[in-house]
Short mmCIF file of C-alpha atoms in Angstrom, two decimals:
data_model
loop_
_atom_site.label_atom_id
_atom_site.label_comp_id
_atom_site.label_asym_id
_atom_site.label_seq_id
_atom_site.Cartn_x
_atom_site.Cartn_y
_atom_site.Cartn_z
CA UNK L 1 0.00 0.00 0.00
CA UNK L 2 1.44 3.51 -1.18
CA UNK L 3 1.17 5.98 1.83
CA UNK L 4 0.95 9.15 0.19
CA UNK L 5 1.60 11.67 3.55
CA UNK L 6 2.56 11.11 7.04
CA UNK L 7 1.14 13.53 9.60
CA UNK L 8 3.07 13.16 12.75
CA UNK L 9 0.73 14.08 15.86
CA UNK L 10 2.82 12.70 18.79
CA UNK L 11 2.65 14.71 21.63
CA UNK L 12 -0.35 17.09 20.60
CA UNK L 13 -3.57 16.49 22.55
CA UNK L 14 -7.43 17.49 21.77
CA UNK L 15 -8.17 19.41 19.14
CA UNK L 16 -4.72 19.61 17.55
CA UNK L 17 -4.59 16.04 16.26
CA UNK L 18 -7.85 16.47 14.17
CA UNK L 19 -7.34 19.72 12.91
CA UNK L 20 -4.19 18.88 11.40
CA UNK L 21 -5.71 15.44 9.89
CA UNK L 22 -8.52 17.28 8.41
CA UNK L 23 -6.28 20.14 7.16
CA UNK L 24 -4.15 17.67 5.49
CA UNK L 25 -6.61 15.37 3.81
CA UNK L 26 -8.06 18.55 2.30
CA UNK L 27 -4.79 18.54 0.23
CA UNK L 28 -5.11 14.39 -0.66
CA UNK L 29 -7.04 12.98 -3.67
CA UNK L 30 -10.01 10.74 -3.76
CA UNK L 31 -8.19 7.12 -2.51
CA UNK L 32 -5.01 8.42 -1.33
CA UNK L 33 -3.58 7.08 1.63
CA UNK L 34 -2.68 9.40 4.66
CA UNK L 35 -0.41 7.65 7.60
CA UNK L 36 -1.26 9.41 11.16
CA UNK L 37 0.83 8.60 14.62
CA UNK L 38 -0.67 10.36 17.22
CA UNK L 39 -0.48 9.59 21.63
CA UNK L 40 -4.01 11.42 22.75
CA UNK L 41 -6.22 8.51 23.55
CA UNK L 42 -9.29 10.66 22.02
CA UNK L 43 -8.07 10.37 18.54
CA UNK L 44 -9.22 6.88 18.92
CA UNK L 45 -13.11 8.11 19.77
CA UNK L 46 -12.35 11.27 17.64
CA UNK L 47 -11.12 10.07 14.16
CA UNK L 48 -14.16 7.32 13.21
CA UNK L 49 -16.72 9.72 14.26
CA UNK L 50 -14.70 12.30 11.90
CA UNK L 51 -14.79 9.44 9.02
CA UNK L 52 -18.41 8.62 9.37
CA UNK L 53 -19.04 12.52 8.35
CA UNK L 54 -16.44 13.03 6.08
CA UNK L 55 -16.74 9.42 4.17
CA UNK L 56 -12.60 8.76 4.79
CA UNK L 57 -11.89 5.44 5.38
CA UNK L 58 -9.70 3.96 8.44
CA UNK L 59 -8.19 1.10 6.71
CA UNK L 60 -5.77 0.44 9.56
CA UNK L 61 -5.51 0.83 13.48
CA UNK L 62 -1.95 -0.26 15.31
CA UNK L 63 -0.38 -0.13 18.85
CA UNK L 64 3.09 0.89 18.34
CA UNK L 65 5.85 1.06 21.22
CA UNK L 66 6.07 4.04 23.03
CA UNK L 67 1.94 4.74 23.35
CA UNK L 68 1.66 5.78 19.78
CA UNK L 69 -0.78 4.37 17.92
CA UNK L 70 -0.85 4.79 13.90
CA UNK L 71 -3.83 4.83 11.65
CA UNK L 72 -3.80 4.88 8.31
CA UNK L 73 -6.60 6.64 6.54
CA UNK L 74 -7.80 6.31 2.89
CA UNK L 75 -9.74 9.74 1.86
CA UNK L 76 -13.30 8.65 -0.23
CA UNK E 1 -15.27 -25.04 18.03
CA UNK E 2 -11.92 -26.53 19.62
CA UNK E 3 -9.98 -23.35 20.25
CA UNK E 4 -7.87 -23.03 23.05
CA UNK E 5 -8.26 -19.50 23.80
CA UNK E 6 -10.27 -19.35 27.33
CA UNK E 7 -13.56 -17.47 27.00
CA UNK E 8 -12.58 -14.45 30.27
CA UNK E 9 -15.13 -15.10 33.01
CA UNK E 10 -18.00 -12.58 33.23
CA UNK E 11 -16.31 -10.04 36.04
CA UNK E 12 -13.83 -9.74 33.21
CA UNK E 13 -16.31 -9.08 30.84
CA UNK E 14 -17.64 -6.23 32.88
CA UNK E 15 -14.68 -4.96 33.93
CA UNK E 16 -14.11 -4.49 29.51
CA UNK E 17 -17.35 -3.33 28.85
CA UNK E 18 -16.34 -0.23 30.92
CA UNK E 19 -12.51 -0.07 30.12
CA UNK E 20 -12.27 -1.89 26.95
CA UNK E 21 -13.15 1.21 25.01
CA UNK E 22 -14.36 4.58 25.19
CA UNK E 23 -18.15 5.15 26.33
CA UNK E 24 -20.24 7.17 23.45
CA UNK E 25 -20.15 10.74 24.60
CA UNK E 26 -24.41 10.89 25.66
CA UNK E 27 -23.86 7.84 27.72
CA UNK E 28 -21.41 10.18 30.29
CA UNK E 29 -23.59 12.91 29.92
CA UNK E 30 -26.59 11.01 30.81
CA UNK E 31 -24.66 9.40 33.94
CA UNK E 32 -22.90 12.86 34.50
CA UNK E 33 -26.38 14.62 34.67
CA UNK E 34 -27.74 12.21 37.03
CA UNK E 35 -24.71 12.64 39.06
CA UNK E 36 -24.78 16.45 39.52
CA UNK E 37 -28.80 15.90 40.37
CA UNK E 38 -27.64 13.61 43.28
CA UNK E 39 -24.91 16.28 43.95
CA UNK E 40 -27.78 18.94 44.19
CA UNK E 41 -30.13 16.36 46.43
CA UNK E 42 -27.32 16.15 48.89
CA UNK E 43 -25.97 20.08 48.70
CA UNK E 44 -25.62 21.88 46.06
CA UNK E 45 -24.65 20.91 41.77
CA UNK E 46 -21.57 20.40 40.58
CA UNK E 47 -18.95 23.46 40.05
CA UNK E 48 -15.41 23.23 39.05
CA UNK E 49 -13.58 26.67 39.40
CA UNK E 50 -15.01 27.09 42.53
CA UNK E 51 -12.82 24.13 43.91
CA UNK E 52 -9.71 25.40 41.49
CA UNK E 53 -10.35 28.99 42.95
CA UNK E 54 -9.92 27.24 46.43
CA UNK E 55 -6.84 25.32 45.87
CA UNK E 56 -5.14 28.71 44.22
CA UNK E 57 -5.87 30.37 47.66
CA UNK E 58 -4.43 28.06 49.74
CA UNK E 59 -1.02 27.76 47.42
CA UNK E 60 -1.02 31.67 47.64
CA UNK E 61 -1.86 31.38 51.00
CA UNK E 62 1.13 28.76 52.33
CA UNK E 63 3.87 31.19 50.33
CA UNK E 64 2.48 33.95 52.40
CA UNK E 65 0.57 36.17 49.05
CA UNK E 66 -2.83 35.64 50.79
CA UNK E 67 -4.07 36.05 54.30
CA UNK E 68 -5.14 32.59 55.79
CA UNK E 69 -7.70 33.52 58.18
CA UNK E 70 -10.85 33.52 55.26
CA UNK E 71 -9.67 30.64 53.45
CA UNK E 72 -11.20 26.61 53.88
CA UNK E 73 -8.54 24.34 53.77
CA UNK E 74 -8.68 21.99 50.78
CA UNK E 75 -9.64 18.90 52.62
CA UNK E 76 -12.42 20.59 54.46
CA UNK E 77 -13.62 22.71 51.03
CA UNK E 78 -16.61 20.03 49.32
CA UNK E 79 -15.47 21.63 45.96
CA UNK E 80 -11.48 21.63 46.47
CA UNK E 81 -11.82 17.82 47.32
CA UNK E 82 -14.06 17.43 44.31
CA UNK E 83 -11.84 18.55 41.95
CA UNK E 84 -9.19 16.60 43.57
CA UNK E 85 -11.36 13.65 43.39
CA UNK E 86 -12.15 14.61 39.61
CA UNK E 87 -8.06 14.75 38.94
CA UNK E 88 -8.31 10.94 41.03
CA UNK E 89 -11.37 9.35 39.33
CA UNK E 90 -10.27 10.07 35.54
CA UNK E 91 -6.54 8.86 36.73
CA UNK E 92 -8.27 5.41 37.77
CA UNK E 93 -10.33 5.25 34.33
CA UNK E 94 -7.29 6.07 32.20
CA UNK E 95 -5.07 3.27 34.75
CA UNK E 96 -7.75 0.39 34.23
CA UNK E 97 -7.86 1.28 30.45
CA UNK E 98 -4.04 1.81 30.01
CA UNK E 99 -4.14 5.03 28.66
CA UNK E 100 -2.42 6.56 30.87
CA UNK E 101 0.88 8.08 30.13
CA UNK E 102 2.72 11.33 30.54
CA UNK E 103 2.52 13.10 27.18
CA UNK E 104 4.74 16.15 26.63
CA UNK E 105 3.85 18.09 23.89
CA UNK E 106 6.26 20.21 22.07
CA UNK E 107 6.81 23.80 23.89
CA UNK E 108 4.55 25.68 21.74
CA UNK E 109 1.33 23.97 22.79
CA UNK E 110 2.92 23.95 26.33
CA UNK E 111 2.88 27.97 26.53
CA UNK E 112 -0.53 27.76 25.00
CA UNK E 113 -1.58 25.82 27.76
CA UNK E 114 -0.41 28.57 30.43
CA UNK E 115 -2.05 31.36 28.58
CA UNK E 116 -5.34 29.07 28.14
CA UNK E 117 -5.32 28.12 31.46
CA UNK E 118 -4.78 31.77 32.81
CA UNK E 119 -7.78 33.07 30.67
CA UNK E 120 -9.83 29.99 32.09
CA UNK E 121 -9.80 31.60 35.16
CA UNK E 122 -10.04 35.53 34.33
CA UNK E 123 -13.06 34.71 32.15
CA UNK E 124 -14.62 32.16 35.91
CA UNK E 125 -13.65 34.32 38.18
CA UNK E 126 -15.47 37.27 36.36
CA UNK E 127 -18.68 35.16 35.34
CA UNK E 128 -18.91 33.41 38.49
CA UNK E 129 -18.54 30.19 37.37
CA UNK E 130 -17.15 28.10 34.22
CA UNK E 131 -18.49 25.85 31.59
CA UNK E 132 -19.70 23.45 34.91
CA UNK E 133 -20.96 26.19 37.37
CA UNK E 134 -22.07 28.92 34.97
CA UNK E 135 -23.40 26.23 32.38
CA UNK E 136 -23.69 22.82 32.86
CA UNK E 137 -25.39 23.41 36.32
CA UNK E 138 -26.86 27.33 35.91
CA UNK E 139 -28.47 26.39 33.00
CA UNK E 140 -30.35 23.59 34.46
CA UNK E 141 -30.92 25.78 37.41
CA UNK E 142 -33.05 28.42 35.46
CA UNK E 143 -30.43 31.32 35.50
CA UNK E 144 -31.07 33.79 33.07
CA UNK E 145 -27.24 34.44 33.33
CA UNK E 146 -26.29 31.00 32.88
CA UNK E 147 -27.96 31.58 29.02
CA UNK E 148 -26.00 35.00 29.14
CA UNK E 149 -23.10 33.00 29.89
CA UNK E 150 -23.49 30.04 27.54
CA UNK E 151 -23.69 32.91 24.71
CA UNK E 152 -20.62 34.71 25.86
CA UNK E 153 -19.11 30.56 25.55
CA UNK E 154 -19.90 30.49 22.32
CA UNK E 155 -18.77 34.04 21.28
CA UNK E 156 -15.55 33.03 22.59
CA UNK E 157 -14.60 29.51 20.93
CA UNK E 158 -15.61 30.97 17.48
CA UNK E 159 -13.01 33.86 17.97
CA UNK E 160 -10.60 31.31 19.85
CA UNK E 161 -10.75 29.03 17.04
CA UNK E 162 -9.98 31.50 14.40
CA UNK E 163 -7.01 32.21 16.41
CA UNK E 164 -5.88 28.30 16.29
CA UNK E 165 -6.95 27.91 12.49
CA UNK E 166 -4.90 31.00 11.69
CA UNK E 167 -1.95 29.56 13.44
CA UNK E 168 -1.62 26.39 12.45
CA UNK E 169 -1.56 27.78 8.78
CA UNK E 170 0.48 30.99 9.55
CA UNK E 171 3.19 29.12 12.18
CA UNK E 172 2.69 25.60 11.92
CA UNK E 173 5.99 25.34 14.14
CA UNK E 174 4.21 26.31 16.74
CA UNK E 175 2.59 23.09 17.31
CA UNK E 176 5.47 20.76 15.84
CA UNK E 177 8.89 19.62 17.54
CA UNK E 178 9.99 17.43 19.69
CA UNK E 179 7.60 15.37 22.45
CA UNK E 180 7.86 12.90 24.76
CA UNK E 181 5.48 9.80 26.08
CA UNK E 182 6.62 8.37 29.28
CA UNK E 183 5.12 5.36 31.18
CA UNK E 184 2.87 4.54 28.15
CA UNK E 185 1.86 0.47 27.92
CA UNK E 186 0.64 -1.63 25.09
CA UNK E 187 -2.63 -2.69 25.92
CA UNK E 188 -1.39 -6.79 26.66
CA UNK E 189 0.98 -5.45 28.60
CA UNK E 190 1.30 -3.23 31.58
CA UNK E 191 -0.79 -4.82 34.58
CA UNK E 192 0.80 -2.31 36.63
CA UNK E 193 -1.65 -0.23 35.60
CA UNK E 194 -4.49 -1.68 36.50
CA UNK E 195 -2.50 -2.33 39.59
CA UNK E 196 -2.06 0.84 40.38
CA UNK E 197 -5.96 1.58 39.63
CA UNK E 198 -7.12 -0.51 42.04
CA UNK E 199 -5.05 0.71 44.89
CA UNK E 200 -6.61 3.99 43.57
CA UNK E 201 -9.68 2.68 44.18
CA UNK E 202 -9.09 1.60 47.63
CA UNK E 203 -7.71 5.30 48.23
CA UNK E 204 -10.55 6.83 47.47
CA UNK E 205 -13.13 4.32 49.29
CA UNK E 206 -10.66 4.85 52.43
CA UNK E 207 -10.07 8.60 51.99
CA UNK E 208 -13.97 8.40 51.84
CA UNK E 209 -14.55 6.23 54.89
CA UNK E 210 -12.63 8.74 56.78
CA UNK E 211 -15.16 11.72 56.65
CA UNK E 212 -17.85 9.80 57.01
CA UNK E 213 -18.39 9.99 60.65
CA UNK E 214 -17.53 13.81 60.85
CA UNK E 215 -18.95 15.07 57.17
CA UNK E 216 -21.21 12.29 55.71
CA UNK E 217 -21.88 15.40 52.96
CA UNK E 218 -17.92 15.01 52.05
CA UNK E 219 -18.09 11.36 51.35
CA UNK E 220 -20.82 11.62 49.55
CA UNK E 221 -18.85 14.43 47.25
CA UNK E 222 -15.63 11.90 47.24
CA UNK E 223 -17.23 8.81 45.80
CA UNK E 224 -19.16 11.40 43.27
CA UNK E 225 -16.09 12.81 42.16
CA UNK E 226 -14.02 10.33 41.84
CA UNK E 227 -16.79 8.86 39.46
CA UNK E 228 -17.51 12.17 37.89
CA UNK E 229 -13.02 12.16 36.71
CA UNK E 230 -13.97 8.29 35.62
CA UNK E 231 -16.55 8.78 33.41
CA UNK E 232 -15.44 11.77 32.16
CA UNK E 233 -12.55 9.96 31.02
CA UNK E 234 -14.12 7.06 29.43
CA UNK E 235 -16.55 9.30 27.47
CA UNK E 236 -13.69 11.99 26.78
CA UNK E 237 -16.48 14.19 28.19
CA UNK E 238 -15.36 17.68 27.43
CA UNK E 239 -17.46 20.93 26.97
CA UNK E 240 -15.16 22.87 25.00
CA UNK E 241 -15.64 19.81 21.86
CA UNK E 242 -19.48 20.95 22.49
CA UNK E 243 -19.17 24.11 21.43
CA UNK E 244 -16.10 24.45 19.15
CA UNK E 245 -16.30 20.46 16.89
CA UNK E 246 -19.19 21.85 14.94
CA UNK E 247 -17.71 24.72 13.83
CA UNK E 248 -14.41 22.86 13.47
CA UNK E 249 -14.66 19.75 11.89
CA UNK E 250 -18.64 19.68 11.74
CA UNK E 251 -19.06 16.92 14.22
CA UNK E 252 -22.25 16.83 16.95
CA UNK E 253 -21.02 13.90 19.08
CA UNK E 254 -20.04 15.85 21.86
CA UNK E 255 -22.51 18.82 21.58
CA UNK E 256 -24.97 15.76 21.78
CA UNK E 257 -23.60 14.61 25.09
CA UNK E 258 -23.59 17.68 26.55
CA UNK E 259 -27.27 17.84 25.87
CA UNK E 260 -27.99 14.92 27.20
CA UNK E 261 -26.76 15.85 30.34
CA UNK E 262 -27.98 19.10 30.70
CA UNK E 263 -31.76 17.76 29.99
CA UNK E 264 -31.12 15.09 33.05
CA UNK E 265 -30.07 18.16 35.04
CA UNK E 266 -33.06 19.99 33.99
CA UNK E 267 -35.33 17.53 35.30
CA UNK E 268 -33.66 16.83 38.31
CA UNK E 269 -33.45 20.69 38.74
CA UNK E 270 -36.09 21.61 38.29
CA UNK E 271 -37.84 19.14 40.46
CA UNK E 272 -35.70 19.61 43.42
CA UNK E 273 -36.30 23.92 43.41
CA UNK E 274 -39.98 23.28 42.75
CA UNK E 275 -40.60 20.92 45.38
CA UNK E 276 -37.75 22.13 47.65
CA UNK E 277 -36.43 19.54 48.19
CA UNK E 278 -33.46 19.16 50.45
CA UNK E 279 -33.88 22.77 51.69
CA UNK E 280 -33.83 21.53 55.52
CA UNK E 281 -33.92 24.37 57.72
CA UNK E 282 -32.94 26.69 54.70
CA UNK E 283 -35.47 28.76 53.06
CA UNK E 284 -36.96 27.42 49.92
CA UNK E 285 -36.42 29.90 48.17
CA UNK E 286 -32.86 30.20 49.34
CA UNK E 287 -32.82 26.71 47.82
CA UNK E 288 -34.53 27.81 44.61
CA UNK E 289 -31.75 30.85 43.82
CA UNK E 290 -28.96 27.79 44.70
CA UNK E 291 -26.47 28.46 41.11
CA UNK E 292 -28.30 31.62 40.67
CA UNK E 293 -25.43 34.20 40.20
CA UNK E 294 -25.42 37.57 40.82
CA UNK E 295 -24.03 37.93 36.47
CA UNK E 296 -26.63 38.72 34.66
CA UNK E 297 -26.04 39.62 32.22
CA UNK E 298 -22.80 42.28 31.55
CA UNK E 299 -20.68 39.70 33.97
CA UNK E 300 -22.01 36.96 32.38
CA UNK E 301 -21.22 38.03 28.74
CA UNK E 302 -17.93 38.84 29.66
CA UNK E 303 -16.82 36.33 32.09
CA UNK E 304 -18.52 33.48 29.06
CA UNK E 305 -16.55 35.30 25.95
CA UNK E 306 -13.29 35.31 28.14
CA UNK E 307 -13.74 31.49 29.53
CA UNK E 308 -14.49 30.52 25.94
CA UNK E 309 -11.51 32.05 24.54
CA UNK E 310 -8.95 30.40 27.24
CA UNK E 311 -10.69 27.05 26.94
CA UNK E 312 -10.10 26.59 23.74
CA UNK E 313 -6.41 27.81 23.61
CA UNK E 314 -6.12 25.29 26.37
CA UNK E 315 -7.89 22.69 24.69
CA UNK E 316 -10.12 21.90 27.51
CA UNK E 317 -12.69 23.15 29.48
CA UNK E 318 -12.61 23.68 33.90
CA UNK E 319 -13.84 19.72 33.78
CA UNK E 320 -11.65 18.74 30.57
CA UNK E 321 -8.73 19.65 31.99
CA UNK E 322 -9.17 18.24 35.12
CA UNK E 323 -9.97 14.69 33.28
CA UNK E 324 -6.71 14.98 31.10
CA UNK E 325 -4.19 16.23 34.31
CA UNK E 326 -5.56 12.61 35.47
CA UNK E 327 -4.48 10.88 32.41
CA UNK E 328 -1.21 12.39 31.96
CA UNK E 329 -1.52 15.25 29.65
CA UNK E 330 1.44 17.95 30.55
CA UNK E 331 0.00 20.58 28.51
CA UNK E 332 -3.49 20.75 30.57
CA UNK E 333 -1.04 20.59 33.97
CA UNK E 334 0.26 23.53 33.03
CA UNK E 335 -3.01 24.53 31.92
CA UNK E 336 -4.61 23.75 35.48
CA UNK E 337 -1.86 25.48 37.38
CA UNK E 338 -1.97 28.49 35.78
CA UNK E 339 -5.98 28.18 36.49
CA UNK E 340 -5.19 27.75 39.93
CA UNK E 341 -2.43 30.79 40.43
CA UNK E 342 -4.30 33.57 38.37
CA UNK E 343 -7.92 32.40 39.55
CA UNK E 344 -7.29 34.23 43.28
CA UNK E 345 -5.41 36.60 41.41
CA UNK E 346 -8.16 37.84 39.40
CA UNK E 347 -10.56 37.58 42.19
CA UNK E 348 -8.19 40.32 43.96
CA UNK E 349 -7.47 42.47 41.14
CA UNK E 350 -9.54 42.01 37.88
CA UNK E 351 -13.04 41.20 39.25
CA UNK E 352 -13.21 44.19 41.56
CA UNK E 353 -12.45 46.74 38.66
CA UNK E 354 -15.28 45.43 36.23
CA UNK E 355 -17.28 45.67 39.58
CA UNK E 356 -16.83 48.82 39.06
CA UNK E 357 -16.90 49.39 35.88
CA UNK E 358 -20.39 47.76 35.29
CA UNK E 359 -23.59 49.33 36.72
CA UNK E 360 -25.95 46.86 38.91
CA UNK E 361 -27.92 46.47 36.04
CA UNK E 362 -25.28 43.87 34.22
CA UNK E 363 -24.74 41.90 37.85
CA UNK E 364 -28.06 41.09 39.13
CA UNK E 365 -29.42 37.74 40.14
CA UNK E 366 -31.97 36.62 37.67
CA UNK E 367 -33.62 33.17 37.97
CA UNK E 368 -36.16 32.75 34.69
CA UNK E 369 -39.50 31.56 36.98
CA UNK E 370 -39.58 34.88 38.58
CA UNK E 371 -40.64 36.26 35.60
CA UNK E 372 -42.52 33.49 33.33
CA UNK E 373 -42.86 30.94 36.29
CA UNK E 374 -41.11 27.33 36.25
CA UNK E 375 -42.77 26.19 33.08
CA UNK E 376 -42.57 29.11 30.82
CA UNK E 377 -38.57 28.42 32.31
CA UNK E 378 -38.01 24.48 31.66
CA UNK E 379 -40.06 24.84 28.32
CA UNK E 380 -37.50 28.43 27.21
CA UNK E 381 -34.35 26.14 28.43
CA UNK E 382 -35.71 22.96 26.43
CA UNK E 383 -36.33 25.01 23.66
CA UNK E 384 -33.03 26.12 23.65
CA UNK E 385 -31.44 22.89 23.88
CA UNK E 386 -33.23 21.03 21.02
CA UNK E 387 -32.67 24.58 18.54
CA UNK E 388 -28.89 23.77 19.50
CA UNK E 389 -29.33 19.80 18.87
CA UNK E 390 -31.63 20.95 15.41
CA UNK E 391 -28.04 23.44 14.41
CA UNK E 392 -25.62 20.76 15.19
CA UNK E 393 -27.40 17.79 13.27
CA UNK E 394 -28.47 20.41 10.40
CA UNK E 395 -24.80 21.92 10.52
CA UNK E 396 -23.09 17.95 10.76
CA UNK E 397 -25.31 17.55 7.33
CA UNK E 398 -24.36 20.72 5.34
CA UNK E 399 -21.00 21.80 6.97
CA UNK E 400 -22.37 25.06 6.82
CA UNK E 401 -20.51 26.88 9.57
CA UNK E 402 -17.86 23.76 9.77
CA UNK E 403 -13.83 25.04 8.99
CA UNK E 404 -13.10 21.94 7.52
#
């Protein structure tokens, strides 16, 4: 799978996180991949309720050392 | 089936239905509302800078910038050890759902944190109350200024977030660099966490047991707090998201919750004033002005625009940032300190010259049933709520007012 941008949200807590995701899959096209490694637990409540509205697609979810997890988004 | 992975037994179950994932944000609002009924049953509703104001005086106090003798000590204050308990509670719910960690953002949001945090509690300390006393409970409890309030909020979070939109575009450096995340676990690993909750837990029951032959009232507001900070934290319950997601990204998930609570609260409210219930040897109608303030409505505008604009710098409101010192977010520590430092601060220096400033006209007590009588009052604050839940939902469809 070809990630197309990786948006690197360690650190940042509520709303930072999802104002940079939806900032930068403005600048994606229609099936591009985004890769996003965040640490605020909410992005994990926050970022499928985002999807559901804005029709992106979370095509992968994964615990990675350190508390970060990484998702990897596909924008519809 | 002839797997050999053992089905957990059902106290496991539970014990994942509640930490296993986060609850949907109505579900804590629901459980919150009922909570700050029960609150109001036994005393009086749920506050938050009240208890922040109270821990600021005592730090001024002990490094001798305060005079002692008119200050409660935190551990005899109800709303010093709720907040405490808050802090407690949502560092249990992040410990039995491993998300605890300390997360250390990169300076930039650290310094917004301060200056959030320091507005937090110019805007409470001028309003009387935050996004808990001044809205969450006031509007529930019929105050005229609580709606003042709740439009000042508003006001405030759309300027705020302006301000964050513009810099993330203008000085996106600002929020980049280096971070840290200490003491995080992967979720099969890491028992010490849920260790460390339970002893928690036994903390709190004991710290509770304690009071209750000398203030029953205080152990009451211990075991409510600490479940208020838990449930907060498992339904990232936070009333800044309310107000700012749907002009941010659109969303209504967290407006929603907040509605959901404040109807409980409404209910429960407006029952108890009614009825008087609880009032003891108090006058009832002491017991219906209880979260009354005297802001309406210059204070109330102000003090709302001001909180709104700090709570969204911070990037959490009195409650929210409570919840996230508990789960190990440095930038809402910072946050929360420089709440507690500036809030006795401002009561000493700020508030008295807008005293003066505004005429008693803008700082009067109004509670609605004086003038259109309890149900003209619970139908105005219903309306209110479901024209909000009609904008979100409508707004979540068209992205109408939505930045992104």
């Amino acid at each position: 799978m070809k990630i197309t941008q990786t948006l690197d949200c360690k650190g940042l807590s509520c709303p930072m996180p999802m104002m940079k995701l939806a900032k930068a899959m403005k600048g994606l096209n229609t099936d591009e991949v985004l890769e996003m490694l965040g640490t605020d637990p909410g992005t994990k409540s926050d970022l499928p309720n985002w999807c559901q509205k804005s029709g992106s697609v979370i095509l992968e979810e994964t615990e990675l050392t350190g508390g970060v997890t990484r998702f990897l988004i596909q924008k519809k | 089936m002839s797997g050999t992975s053992k089905e957990p037994n059902v106290l496991t179950q539970l014990f994942n239905t509640f930490f296993g994932k986060h609850w949907p944000v109505w579900v804590g609002g629901i459980v919150l509302g009922t909570l700050n009924v029960i609150l109001f049953a036994i005393k009086s509703p749920w506050g938050a800078s009240g208890g922040i104001n109270n821990w600021g005086e005592n730090l001024l106090s002990a490094v001798g910038l305060l005079h002692p003798e008119h200050i409660s000590p935190v551990n005899t204050n109800l709303y010093g050890m709720l907040c405490i308990l808050i802090v407690l509670g949502s560092f249990v719910g992040a410990l039995f759902s491993k998300e605890f960690a300390l997360r250390v953002p990169p300076v930039g949001e650290l310094i917004k944190g301060i200056i959030g945090g320091a507005i937090m509690a110019v805007g409470a300390t001028v309003g009387i109350g935050c996004t808990i006393g001044s809205f969450f409970s006031g509007v529930p409890a019929l105050s005229g200024g609580a709606i003042i309030f709740t439009i000042g909020l508003f006001i405030g979070v759309i300027i705020a977030l302006r301000y964050l939109i513009w810099e993330m575009d203008r000085f996106p450096s600002w929020s980049t660099g280096k971070s840290y995340n200490f003491l995080a676990v992967k979720p099969n690993k890491g028992t010490w966490q849920i260790v460390l909750g339970w002893i928690m837990v036994a903390f709190i029951i004991g710290l509770a047991y304690i009071y209750n032959g000398s203030n029953i009232t205080m152990s009451w507001f211990i075991i409510i707090g600490g479940l208020m900070g838990m449930i907060s934290q498992r339904s990232r319950f936070c009333i800044v998201k309310a107000f700012r997601d749907p002009f941010m990204s659109g969303e209504s998930h967290g407006a929603v919750g907040v509605m959901a609570g404040l109807l409980v609260g409404l209910v429960g409210f407006t029952a108890i004033k009614l009825f008087g219930i609880g009032a003891g040897e108090t006058a009832i109608r002491a017991r219906e002005m209880t979260w009354v303030f005297p802001h309406f409505w210059g204070k109330a505008a102000i003090g709302g625009l001001i909180f709104g604009i700090g709570m969204t710098i911070a990037g959490g409101c009195a409650v929210g940032t409570l919840w996230r010192v508990g789960e190990g977010q440095i930038k809402l520590w910072l946050a929360a300190i420089a709440f507690v430092i500036v809030s006795p601060l401002s009561n000493l220096f700020i508030v008295p010259a807008i005293d003066k400033l505004l005429p008693q006209g803008m700082k009067y007590k109004n509670f609605l049933p004086d003038y259109i009588g309890y149900d003209g009052a619970f139908v105005l604050v219903l309306a209110i709520i479901l024209i909000w839940y009609v904008f979100v939902k409508w707004n979540e469809k068209t992205g109408r007012f939505s930045a992104f």
